[in-house]
PDB file of C-alpha atoms in Angstrom:
ATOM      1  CA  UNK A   1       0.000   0.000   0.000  1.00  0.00           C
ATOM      2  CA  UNK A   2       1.314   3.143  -1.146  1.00  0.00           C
ATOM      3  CA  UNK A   3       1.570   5.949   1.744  1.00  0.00           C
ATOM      4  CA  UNK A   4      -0.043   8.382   0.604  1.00  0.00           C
ATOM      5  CA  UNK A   5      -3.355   5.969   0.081  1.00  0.00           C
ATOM      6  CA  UNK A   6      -2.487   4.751   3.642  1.00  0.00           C
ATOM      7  CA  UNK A   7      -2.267   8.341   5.311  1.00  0.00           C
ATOM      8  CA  UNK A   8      -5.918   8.922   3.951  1.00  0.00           C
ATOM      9  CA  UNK A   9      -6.934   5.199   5.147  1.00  0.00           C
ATOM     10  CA  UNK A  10      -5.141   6.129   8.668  1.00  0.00           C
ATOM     11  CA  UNK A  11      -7.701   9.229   8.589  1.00  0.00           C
ATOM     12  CA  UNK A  12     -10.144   7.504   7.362  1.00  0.00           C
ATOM     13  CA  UNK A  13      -9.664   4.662  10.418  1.00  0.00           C
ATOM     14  CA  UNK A  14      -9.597   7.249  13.200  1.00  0.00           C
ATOM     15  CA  UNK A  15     -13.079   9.281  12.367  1.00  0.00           C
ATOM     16  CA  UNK A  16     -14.630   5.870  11.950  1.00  0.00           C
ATOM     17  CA  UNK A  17     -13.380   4.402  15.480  1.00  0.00           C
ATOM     18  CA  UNK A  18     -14.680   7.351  16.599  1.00  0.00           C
ATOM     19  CA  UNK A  19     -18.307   7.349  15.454  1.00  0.00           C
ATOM     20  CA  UNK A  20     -20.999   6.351  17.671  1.00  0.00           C
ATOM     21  CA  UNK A  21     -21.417   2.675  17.216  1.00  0.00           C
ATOM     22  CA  UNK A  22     -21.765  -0.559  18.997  1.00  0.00           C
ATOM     23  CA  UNK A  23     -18.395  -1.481  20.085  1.00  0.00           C
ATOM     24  CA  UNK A  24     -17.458   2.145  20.997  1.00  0.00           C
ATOM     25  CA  UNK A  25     -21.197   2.442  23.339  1.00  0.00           C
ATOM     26  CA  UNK A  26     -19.935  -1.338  24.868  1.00  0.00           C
ATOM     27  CA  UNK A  27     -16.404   0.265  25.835  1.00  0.00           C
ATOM     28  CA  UNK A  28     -17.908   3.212  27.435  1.00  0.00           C
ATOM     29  CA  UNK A  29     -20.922   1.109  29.104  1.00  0.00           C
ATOM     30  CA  UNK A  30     -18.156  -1.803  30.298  1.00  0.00           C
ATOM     31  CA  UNK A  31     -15.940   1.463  31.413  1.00  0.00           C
ATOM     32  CA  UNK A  32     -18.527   2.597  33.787  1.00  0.00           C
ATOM     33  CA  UNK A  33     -19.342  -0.878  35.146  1.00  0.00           C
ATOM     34  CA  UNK A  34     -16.113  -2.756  35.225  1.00  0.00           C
ATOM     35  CA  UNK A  35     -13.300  -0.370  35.096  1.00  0.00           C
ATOM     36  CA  UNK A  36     -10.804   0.159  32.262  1.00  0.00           C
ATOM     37  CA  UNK A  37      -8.542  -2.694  32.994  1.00  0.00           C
ATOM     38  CA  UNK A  38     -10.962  -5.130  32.959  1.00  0.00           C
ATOM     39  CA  UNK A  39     -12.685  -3.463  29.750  1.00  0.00           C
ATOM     40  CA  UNK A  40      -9.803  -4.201  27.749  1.00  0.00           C
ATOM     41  CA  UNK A  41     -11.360  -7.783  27.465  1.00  0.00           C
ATOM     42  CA  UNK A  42     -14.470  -6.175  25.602  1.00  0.00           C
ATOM     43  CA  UNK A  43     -12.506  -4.332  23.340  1.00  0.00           C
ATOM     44  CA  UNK A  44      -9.827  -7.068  22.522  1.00  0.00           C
ATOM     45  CA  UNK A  45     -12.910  -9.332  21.776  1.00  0.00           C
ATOM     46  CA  UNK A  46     -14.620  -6.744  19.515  1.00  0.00           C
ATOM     47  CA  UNK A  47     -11.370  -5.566  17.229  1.00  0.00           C
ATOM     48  CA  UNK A  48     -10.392  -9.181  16.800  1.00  0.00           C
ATOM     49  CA  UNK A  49     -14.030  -9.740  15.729  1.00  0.00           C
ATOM     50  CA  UNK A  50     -13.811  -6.780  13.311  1.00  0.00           C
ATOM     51  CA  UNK A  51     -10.096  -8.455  11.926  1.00  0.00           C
ATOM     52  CA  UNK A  52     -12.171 -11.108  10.825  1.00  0.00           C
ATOM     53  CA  UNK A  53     -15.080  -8.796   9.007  1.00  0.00           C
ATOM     54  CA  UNK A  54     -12.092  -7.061   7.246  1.00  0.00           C
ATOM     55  CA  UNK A  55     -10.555 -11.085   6.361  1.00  0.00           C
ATOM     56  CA  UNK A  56     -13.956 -12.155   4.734  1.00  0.00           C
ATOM     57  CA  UNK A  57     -14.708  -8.635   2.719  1.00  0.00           C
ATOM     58  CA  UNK A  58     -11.161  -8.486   1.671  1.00  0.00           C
ATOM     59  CA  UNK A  59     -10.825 -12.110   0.237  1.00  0.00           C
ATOM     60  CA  UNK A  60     -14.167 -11.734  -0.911  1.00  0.00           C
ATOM     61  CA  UNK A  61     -13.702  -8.848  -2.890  1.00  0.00           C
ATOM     62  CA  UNK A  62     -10.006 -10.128  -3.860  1.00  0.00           C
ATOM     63  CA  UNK A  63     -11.549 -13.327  -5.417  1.00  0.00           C
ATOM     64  CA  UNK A  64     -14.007 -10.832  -7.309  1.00  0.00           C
ATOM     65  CA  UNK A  65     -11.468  -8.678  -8.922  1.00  0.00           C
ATOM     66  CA  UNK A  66      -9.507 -11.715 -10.334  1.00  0.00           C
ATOM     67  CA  UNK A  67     -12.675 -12.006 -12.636  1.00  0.00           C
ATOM     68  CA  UNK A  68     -12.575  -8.476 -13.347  1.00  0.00           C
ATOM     69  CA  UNK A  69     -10.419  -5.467 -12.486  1.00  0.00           C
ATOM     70  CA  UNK A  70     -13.672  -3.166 -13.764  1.00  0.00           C
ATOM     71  CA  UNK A  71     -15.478  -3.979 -10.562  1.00  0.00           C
ATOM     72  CA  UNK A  72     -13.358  -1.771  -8.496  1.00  0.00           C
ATOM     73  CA  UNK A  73     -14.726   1.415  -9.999  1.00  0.00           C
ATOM     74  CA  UNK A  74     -18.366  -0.144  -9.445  1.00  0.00           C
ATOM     75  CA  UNK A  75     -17.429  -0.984  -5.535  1.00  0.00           C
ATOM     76  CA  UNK A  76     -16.093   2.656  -5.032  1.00  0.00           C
ATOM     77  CA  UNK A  77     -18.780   4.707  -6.605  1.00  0.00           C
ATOM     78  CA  UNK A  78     -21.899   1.734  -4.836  1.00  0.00           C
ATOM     79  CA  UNK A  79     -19.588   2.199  -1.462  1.00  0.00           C
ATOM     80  CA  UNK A  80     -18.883   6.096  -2.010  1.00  0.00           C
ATOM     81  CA  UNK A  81     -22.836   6.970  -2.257  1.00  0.00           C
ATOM     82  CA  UNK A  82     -23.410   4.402   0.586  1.00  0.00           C
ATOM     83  CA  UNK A  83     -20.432   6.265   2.838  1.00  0.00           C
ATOM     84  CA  UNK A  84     -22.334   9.460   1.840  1.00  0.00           C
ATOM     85  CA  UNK A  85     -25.541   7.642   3.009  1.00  0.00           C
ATOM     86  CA  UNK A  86     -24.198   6.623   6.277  1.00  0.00           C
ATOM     87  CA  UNK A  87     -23.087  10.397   6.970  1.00  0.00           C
ATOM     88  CA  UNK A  88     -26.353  11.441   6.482  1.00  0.00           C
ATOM     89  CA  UNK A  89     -27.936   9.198   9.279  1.00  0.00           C
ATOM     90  CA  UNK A  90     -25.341   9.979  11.345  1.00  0.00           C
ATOM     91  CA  UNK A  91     -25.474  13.623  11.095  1.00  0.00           C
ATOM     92  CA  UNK A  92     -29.122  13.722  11.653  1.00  0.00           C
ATOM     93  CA  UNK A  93     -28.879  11.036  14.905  1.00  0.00           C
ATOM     94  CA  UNK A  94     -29.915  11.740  17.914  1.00  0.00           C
ATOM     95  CA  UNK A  95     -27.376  12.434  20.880  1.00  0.00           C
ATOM     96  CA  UNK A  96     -26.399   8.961  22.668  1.00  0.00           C
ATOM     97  CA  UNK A  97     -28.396   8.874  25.951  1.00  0.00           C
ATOM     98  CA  UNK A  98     -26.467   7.023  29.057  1.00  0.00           C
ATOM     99  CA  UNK A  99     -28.798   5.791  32.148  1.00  0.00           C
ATOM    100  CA  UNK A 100     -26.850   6.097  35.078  1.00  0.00           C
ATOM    101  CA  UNK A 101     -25.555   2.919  35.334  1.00  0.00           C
ATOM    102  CA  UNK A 102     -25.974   0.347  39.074  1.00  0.00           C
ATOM    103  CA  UNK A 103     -23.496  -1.310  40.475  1.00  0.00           C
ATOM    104  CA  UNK A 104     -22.110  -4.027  38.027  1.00  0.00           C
ATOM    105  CA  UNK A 105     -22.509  -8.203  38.888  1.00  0.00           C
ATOM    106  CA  UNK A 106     -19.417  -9.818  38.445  1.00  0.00           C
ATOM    107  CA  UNK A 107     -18.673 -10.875  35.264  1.00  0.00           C
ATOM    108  CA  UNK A 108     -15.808 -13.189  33.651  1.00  0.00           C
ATOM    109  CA  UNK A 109     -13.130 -12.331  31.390  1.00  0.00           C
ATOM    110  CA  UNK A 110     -14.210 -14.456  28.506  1.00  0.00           C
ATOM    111  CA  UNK A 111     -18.208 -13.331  29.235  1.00  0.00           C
ATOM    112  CA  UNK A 112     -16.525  -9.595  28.418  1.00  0.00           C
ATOM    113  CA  UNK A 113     -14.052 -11.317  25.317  1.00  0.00           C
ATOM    114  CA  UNK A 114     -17.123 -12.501  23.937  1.00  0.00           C
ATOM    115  CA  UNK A 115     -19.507  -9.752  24.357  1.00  0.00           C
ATOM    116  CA  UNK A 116     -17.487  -7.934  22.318  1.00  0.00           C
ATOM    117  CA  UNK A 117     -16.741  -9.737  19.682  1.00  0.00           C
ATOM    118  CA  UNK A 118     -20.049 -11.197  19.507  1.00  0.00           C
ATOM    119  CA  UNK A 119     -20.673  -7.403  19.029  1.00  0.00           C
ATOM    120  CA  UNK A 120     -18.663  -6.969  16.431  1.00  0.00           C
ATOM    121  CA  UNK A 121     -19.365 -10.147  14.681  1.00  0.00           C
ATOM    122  CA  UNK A 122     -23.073 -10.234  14.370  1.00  0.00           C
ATOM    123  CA  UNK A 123     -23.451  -6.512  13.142  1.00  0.00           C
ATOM    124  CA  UNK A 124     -24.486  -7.003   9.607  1.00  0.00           C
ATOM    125  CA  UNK A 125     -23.720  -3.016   9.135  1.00  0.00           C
ATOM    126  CA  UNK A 126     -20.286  -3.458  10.055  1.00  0.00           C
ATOM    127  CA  UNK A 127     -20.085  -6.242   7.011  1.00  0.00           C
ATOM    128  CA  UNK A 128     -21.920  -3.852   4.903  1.00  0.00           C
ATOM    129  CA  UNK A 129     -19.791  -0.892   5.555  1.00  0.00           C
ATOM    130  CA  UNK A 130     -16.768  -3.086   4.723  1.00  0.00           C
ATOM    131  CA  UNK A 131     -18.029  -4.128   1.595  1.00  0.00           C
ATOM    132  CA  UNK A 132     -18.158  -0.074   0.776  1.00  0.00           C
ATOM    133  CA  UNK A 133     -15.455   1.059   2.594  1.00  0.00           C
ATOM    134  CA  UNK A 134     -12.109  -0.941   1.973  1.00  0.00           C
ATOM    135  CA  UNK A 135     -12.535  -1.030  -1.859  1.00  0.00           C
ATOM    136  CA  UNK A 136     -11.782   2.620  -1.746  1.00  0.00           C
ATOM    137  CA  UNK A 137      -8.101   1.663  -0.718  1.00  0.00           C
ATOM    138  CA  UNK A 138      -7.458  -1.728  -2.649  1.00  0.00           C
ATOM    139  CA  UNK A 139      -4.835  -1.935  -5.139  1.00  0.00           C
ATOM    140  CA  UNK A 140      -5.310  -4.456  -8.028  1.00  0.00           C
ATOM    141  CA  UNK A 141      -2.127  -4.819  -8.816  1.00  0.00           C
ATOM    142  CA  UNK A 142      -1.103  -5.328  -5.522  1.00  0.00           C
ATOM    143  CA  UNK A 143      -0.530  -8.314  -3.301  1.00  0.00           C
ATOM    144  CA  UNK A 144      -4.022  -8.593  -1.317  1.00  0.00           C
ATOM    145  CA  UNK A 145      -2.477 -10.271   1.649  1.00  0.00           C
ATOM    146  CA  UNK A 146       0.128  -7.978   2.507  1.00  0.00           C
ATOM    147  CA  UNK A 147      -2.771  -5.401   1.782  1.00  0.00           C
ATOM    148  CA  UNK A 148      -4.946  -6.791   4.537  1.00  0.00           C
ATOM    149  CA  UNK A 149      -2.109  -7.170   7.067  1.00  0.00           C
ATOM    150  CA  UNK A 150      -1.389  -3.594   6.882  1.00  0.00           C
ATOM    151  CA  UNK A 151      -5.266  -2.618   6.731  1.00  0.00           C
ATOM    152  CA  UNK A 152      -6.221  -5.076   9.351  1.00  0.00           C
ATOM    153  CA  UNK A 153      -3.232  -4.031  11.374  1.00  0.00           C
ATOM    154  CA  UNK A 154      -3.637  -0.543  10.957  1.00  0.00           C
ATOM    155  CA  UNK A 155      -7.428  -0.783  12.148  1.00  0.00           C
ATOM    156  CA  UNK A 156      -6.882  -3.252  14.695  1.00  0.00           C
ATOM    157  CA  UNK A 157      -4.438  -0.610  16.718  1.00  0.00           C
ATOM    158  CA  UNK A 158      -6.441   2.459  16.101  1.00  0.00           C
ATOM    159  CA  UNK A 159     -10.116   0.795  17.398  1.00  0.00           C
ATOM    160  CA  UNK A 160      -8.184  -0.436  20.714  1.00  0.00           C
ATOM    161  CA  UNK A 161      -6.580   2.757  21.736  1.00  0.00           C
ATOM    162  CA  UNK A 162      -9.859   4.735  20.578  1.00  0.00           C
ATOM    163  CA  UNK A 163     -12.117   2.235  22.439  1.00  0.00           C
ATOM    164  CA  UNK A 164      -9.506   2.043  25.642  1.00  0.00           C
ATOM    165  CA  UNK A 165      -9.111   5.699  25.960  1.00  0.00           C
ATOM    166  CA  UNK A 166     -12.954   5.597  25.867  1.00  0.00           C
ATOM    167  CA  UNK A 167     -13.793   3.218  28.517  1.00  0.00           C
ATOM    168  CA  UNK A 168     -10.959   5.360  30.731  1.00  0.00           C
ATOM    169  CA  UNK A 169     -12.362   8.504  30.631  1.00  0.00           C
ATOM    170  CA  UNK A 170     -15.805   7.064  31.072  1.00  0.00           C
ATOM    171  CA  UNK A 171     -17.153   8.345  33.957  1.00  0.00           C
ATOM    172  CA  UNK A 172     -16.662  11.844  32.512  1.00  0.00           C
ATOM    173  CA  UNK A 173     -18.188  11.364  28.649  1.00  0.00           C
ATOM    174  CA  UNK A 174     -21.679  10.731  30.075  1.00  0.00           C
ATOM    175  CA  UNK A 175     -22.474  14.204  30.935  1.00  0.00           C
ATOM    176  CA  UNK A 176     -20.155  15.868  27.731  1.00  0.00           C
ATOM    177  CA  UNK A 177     -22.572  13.485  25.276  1.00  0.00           C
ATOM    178  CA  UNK A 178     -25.209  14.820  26.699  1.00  0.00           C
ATOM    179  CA  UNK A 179     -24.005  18.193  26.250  1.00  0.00           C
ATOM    180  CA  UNK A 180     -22.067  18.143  22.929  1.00  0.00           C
ATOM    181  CA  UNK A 181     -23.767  14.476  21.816  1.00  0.00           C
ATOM    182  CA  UNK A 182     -25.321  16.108  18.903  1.00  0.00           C
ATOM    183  CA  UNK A 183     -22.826  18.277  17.611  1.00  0.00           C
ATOM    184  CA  UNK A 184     -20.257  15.343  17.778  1.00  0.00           C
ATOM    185  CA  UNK A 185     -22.848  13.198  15.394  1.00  0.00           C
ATOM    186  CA  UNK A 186     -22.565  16.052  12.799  1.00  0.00           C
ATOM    187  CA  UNK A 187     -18.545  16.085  12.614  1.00  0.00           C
ATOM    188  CA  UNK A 188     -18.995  12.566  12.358  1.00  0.00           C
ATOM    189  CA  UNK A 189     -21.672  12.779   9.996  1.00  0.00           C
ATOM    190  CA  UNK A 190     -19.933  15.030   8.210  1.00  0.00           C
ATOM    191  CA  UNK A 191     -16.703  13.615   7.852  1.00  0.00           C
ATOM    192  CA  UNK A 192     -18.282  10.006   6.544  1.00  0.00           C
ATOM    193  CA  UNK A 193     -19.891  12.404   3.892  1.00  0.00           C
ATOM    194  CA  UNK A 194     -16.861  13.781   2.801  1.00  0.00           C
ATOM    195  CA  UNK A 195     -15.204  10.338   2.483  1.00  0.00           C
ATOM    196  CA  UNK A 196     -18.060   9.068   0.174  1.00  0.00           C
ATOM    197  CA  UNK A 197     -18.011  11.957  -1.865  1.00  0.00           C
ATOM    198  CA  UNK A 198     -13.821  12.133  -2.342  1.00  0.00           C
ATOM    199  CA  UNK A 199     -12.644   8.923  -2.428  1.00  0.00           C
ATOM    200  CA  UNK A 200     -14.356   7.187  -5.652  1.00  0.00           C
ATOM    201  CA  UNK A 201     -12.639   9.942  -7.544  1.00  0.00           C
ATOM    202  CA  UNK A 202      -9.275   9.474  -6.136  1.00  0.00           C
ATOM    203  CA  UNK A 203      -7.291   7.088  -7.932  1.00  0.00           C
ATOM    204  CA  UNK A 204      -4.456   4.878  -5.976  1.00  0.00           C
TER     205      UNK A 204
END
């Protein structure tokens, strides 16, 4: 991957790890109720779920261009409008709303591994956004598995540290949400927008 297209996909990572999403709301929830340390087993459940989402629409899409190189331009522009979609929704979403939360039951480390990667896993918009997102940074002529290594890698490192930092400074996001909740959808919103509409027109 060349590193300019990976500087953009680095950008591209961050605003997405930090959108309002299952995984992230788990983080902050698990935060609250278990404390960071333990949290960590949520969020190395969920990322190594999402590795896997990024495994099966990168193959997938691999063994799809080997029958025809055209079908990249059709998977940016179908995944640029849907990118543009997605900002839209998130732009006009509501503020996330956080119940206090009770004292926590104690809970096992695996329960919290799997929670979040059941999270992850059984998303079907993750899979979808995938499918739209990561053709904007393939490279035919490239070797797909180093290409995933470095995308899975690269996506892997950013969600933890977004989704630790999180769950550490829990305590404290609940009342900022509900303050600057909204606002924070829209520079989401309008950063997914922005994506959509650039990257089908830039070529690797």
């Amino acid at each position: 991957m060349a590193l300019d297209t990976w500087l953009i996909y680095l950008v591209a990572i961050i605003g997405l790890s930090l959108a309002p999403g299952p995984n992230g709301l788990m983080a902050l929830t698990h935060g609250v109720m278990y404390g960071h340390r333990k949290t960590l087993f949520t969020i190395t459940g969920g990322v190594l779920g999402f590795v896997v989402l990024i495994a099966l629409t990168m193959f997938g899409i691999g063994a799809l261009l080997l029958a025809s190189a055209d079908l990249l331009l059709v998977f940016k522009w179908i995944g640029g409008i849907y990118l543009i979609w997605l900002g839209i929704r998130i732009w006009r979403s509501p503020a996330i709303e956080l119940q206090p939360v009770t004292k926590a039951q104690s809970v096992s480390d695996l329960a919290l591994f799997r929670q979040g990667a059941l999270a992850a896993i059984t998303n079907p918009k993750v899979l979808l956004f995938f499918g739209a997102f990561l053709p904007q940074f393939i490279e035919p002529e490239q070797p797909l598995l180093a290409q995933f290594i470095v995308m899975a890698a690269t996506f892997a490192v950013i969600e933890f540290v977004v989704e630790y930092l999180i769950a550490r400074v829990a305590t404290k996001l609940r009342p900022w949400l509900a303050r600057s909740g909204k606002r924070f959808n829209q520079c989401c919103g309008g950063l997914f927008t922005l994506i959509g509409a650039s990257l089908p027109l830039y070529n690797n």
